[in-house]
Coordinates of C-alpha atoms and ligand atoms in Angstrom, one line a residue:
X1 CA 135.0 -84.7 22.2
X2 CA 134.6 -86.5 19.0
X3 CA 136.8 -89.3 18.2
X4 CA 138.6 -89.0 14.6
X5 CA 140.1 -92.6 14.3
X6 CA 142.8 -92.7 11.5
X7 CA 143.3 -96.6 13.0
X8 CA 140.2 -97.5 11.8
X9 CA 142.1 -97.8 8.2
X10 CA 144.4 -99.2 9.7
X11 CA 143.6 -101.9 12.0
X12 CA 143.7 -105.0 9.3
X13 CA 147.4 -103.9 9.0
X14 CA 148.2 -103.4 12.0
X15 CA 149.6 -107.2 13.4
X16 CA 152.0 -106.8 10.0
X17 CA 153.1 -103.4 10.6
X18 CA 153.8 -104.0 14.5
X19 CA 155.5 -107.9 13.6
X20 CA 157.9 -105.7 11.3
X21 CA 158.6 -102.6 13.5
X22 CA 162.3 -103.4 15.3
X23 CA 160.9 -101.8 17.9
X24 CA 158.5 -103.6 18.9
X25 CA 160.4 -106.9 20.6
X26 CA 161.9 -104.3 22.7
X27 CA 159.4 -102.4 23.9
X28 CA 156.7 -105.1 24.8
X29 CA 158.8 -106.9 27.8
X30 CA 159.5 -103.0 29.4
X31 CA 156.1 -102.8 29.5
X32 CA 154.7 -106.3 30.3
X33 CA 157.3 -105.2 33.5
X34 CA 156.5 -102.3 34.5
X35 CA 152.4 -103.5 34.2
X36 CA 153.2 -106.7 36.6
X37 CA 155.5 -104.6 39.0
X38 CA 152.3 -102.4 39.8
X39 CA 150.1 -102.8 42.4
X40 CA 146.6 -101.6 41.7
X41 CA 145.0 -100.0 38.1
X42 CA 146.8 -100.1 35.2
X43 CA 146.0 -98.2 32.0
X44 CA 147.1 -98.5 28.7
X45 CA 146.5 -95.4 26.2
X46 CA 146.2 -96.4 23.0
X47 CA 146.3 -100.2 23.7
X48 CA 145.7 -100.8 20.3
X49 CA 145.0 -104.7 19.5
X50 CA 146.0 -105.2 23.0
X51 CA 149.5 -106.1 21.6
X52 CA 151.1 -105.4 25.3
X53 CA 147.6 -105.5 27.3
X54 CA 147.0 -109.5 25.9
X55 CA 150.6 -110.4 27.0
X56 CA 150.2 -109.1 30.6
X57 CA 146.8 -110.2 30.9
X58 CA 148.1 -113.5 29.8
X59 CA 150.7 -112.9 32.8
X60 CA 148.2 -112.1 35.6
X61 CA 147.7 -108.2 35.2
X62 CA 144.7 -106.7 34.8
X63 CA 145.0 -103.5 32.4
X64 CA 142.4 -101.3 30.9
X65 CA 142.9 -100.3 28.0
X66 CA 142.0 -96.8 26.3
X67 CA 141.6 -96.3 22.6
X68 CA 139.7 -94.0 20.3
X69 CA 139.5 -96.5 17.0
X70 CA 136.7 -98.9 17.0
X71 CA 138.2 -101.2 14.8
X72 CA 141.4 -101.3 17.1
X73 CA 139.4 -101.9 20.0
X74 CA 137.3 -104.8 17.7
X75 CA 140.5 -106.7 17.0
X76 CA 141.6 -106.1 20.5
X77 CA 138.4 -108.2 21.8
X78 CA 139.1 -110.8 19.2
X79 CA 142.9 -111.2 20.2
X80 CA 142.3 -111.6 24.3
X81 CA 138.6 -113.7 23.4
X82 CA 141.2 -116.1 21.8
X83 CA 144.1 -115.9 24.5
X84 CA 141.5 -116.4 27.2
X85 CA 142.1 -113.1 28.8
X86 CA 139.0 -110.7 27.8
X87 CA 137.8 -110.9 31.2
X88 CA 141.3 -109.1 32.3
X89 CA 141.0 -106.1 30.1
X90 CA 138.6 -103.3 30.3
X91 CA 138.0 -101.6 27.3
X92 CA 137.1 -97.7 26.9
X93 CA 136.4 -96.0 23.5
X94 CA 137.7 -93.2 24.3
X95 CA 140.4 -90.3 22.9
X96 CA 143.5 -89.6 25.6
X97 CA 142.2 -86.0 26.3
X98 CA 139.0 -87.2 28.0
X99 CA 139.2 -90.6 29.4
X100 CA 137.6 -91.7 32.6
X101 CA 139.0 -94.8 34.3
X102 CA 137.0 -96.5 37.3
X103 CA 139.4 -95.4 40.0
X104 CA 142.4 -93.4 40.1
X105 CA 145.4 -95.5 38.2
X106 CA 149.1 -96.4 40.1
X107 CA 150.5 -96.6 36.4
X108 CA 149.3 -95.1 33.0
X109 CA 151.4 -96.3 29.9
X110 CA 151.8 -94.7 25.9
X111 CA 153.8 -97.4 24.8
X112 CA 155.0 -97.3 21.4
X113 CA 155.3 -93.5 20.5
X114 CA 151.6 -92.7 20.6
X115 CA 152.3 -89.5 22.2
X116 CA 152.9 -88.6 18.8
X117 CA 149.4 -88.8 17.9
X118 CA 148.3 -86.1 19.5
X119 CA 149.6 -84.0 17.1
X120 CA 149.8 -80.4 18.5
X121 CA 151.8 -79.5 21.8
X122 CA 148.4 -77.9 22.7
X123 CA 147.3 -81.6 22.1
X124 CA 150.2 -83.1 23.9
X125 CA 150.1 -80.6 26.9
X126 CA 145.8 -81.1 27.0
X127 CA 146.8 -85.1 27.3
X128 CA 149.5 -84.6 29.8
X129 CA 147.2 -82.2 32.1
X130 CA 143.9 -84.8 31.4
X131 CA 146.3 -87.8 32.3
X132 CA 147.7 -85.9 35.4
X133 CA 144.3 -85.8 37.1
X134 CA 143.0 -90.0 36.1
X135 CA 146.6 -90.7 38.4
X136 CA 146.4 -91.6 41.6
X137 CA 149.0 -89.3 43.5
X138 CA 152.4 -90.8 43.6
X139 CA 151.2 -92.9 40.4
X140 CA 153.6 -92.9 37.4
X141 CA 152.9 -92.5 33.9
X142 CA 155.3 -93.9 31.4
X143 CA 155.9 -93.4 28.0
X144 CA 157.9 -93.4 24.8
X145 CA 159.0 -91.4 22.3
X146 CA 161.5 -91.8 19.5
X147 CA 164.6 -89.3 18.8
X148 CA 164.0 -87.6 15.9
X149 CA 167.0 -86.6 13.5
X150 CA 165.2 -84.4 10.6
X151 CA 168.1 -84.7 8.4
X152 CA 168.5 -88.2 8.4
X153 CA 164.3 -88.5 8.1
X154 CA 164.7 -85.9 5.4
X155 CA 167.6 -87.9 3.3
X156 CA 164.6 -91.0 2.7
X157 CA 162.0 -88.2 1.9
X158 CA 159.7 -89.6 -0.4
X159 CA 161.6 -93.0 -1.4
X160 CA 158.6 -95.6 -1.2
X161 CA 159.9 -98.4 1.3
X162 CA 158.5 -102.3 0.8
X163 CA 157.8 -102.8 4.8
X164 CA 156.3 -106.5 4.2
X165 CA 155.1 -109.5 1.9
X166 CA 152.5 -111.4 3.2
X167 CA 149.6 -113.2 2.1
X168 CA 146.3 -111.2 3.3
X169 CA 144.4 -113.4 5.5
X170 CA 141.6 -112.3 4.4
X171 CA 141.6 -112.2 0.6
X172 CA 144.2 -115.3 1.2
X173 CA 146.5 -112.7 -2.0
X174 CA 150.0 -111.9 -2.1
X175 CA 150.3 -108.5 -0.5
X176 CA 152.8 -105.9 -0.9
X177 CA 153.2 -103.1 2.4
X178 CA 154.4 -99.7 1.3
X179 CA 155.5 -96.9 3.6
X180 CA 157.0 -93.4 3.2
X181 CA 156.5 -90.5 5.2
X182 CA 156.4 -86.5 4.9
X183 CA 158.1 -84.1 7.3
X184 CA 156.9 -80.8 8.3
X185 CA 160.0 -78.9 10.1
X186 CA 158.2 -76.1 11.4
X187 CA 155.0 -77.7 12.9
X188 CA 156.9 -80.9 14.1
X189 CA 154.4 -83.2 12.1
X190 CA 154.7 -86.4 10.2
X191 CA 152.0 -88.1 7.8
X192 CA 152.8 -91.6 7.2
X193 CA 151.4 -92.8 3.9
X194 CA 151.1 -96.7 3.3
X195 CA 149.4 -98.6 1.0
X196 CA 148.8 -102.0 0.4
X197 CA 149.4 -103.9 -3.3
X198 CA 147.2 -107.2 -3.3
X199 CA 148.9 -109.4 -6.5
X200 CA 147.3 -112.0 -8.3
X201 CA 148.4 -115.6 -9.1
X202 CA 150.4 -114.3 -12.4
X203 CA 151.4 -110.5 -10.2
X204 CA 148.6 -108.2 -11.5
X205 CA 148.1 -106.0 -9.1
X206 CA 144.4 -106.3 -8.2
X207 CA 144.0 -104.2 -5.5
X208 CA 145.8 -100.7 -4.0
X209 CA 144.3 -99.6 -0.9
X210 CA 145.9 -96.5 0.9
X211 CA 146.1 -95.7 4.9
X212 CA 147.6 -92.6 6.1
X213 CA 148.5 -91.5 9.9
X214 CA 149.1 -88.1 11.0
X215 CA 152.0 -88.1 13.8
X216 CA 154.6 -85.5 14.9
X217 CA 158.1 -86.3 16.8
X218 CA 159.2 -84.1 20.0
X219 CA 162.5 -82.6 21.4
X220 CA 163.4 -84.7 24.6
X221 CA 163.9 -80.6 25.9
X222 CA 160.2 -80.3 25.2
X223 CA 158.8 -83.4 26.6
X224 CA 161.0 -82.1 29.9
X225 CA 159.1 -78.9 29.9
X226 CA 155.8 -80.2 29.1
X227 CA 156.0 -82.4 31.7
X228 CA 157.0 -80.4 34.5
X229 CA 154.7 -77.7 33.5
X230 CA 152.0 -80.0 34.1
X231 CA 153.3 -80.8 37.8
X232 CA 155.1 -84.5 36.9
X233 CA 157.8 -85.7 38.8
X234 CA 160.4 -86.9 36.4
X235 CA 161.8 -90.1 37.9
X236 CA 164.1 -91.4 35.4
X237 CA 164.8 -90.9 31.7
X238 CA 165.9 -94.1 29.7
X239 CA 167.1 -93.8 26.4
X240 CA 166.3 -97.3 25.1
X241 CA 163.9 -100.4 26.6
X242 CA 166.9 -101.9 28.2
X243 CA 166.8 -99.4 30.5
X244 CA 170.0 -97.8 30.0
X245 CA 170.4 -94.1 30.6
X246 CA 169.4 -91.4 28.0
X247 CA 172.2 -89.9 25.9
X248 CA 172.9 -87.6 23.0
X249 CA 172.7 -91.1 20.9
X250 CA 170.2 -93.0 22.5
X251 CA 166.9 -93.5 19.7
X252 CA 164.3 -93.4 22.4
X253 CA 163.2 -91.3 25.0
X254 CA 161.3 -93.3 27.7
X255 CA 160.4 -90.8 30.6
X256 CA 158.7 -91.9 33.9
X257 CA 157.0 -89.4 35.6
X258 CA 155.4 -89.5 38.7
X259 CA 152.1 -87.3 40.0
X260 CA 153.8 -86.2 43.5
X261 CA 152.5 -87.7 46.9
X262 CA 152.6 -83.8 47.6
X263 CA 151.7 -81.9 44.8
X264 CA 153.0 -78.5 43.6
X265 CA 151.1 -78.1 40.6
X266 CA 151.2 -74.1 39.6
X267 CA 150.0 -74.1 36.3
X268 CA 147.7 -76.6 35.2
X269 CA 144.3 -76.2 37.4
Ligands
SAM301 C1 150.9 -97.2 17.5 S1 149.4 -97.8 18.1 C2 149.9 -98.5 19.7 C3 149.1 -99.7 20.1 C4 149.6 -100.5 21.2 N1 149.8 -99.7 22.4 C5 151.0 -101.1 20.9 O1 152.0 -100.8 21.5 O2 151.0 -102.0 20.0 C6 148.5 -96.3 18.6 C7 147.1 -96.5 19.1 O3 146.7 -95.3 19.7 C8 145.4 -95.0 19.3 N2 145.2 -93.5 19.3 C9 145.8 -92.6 18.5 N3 145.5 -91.4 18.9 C10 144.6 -91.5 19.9 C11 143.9 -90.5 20.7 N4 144.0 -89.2 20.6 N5 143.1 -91.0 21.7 C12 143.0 -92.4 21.9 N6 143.6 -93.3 21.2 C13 144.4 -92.9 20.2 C14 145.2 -95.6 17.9 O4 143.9 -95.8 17.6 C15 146.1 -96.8 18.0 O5 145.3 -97.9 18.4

């Protein structure tokens, strides 16, 4: 399968765009967690810059890690070289429909909505059927997903949104963050246009440099169906980090699924 890396663009923004996402203080101790609490292999799809990887490294957990940008995994072999963890991480360039881990994993994460990137619910259901068979059986695989309200994301349609100021390390220039994001109703997808503004010492701008991410949101109903159609357990539903149950109001969906001791998988051999 060839890997089409949208992170690549991405990667020197990404420690900005993560530091400003609310999201993101939440999400990182539920997964640090649920890492430690496992006994054996632990993967991490779409482990980024090694974010949540570096901190449970830095914690005493192995994790590999499974990416299909480059540049992502570059900065992630930076980050842990610097933390003193790389030896705890092992990195695979790889995309999440045709990964091979060393041994059969007790845990496989998607932290941070990355389901999302696999864009098509052919994509999604060729993930969750790929993932299904790297699991050891009665290993869990745990993931999250936000809950989309298309009216609400339709109401900011188009209006540009300032997500940060910061001085680019590495041009050391005032920098400006945009983000706005188109909706497609029918096909579930989302493209996430940013773009960076670099300013100079009397704010010219010198420098506009655009990024843009192709994503998609899905129904809690159809992440239920895709999973159990692929022969998951469902073992709880949270509907935020906190772990407190899902509800009609919650903004996550967190779902941890299990591949059965005794499997009963109909449809996806
Ligand atoms: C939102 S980031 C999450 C990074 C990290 N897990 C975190 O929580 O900060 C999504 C990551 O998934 C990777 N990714 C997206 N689609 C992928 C695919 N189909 N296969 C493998 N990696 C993918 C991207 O390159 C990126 O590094």
């Amino acid at each position: 399968m060839s890997l089409t890396a949208e992170y690549d663009a991405f990667a020197d923004v990404y420690e900005i765009w993560t530091a400003t996402a609310p999201v993101t203080a939440r999400n990182l101790p539920f997964y640090v967690d649920a890492y430690r609490e496992t006994p054996g292999l632990v993967a991490e799809l779409g482990v980024g810059d090694g974010r949540i990887a570096i901190e449970a490294a830095k914690a005493g957990k192995p994790v590999t890690g499974v990416d299909a940008s480059s540049q992502m995994l570059q900065r992630c072999r930076a980050r842990a070289q610097a933390a003193g963890v790389l030896d705890q991480l092992t990195l695979i360039h790889a995309d999440f429909r045709d990964f091979n881990l060393p041994q059969p994993a007790e845990l496989i994460s998607i932290p941070f909505h990355s389901i999302g990137h696999l864009v098509t619910i052919d994509d999604k259901r060729g993930g969750l059927r790929h993932i299904y068979g790297q699991l050891a059986t009665g290993g869990r695989l745990i993931f999250d997903h936000f809950v989309f309200d298309l009216e609400a994301a339709r109401s900011r349609y188009g209006v540009a949104n300032l997500r940060a100021e910061y001085t680019n390390p590495e041009t050391g220039r005032d920098t400006l963050l945009w983000v706005t994001s188109r909706y497609e109703s029918e096909t579930q997808r989302i493209r996430i246009i940013t773009w960076t503004d670099e300013i100079d010492g009397v704010g010219v701008m010198v420098r506009r440099q655009y990024r843009r991410l192709t994503f998609s949101w899905l129904e809690p109903a159809q992440t239920r169906a895709l999973l159990e159609e692929t022969g998951f357990e469902i073992d709880a539903l949270y509907g935020d980090f906190d772990h407190s149950p899902f509800s009609d109001d919650s903004p996550e969906q967190i779902w941890v699924a299990r591949r059965p001791l005794e499997e009963r998988r109909s449809t996806s051999s």
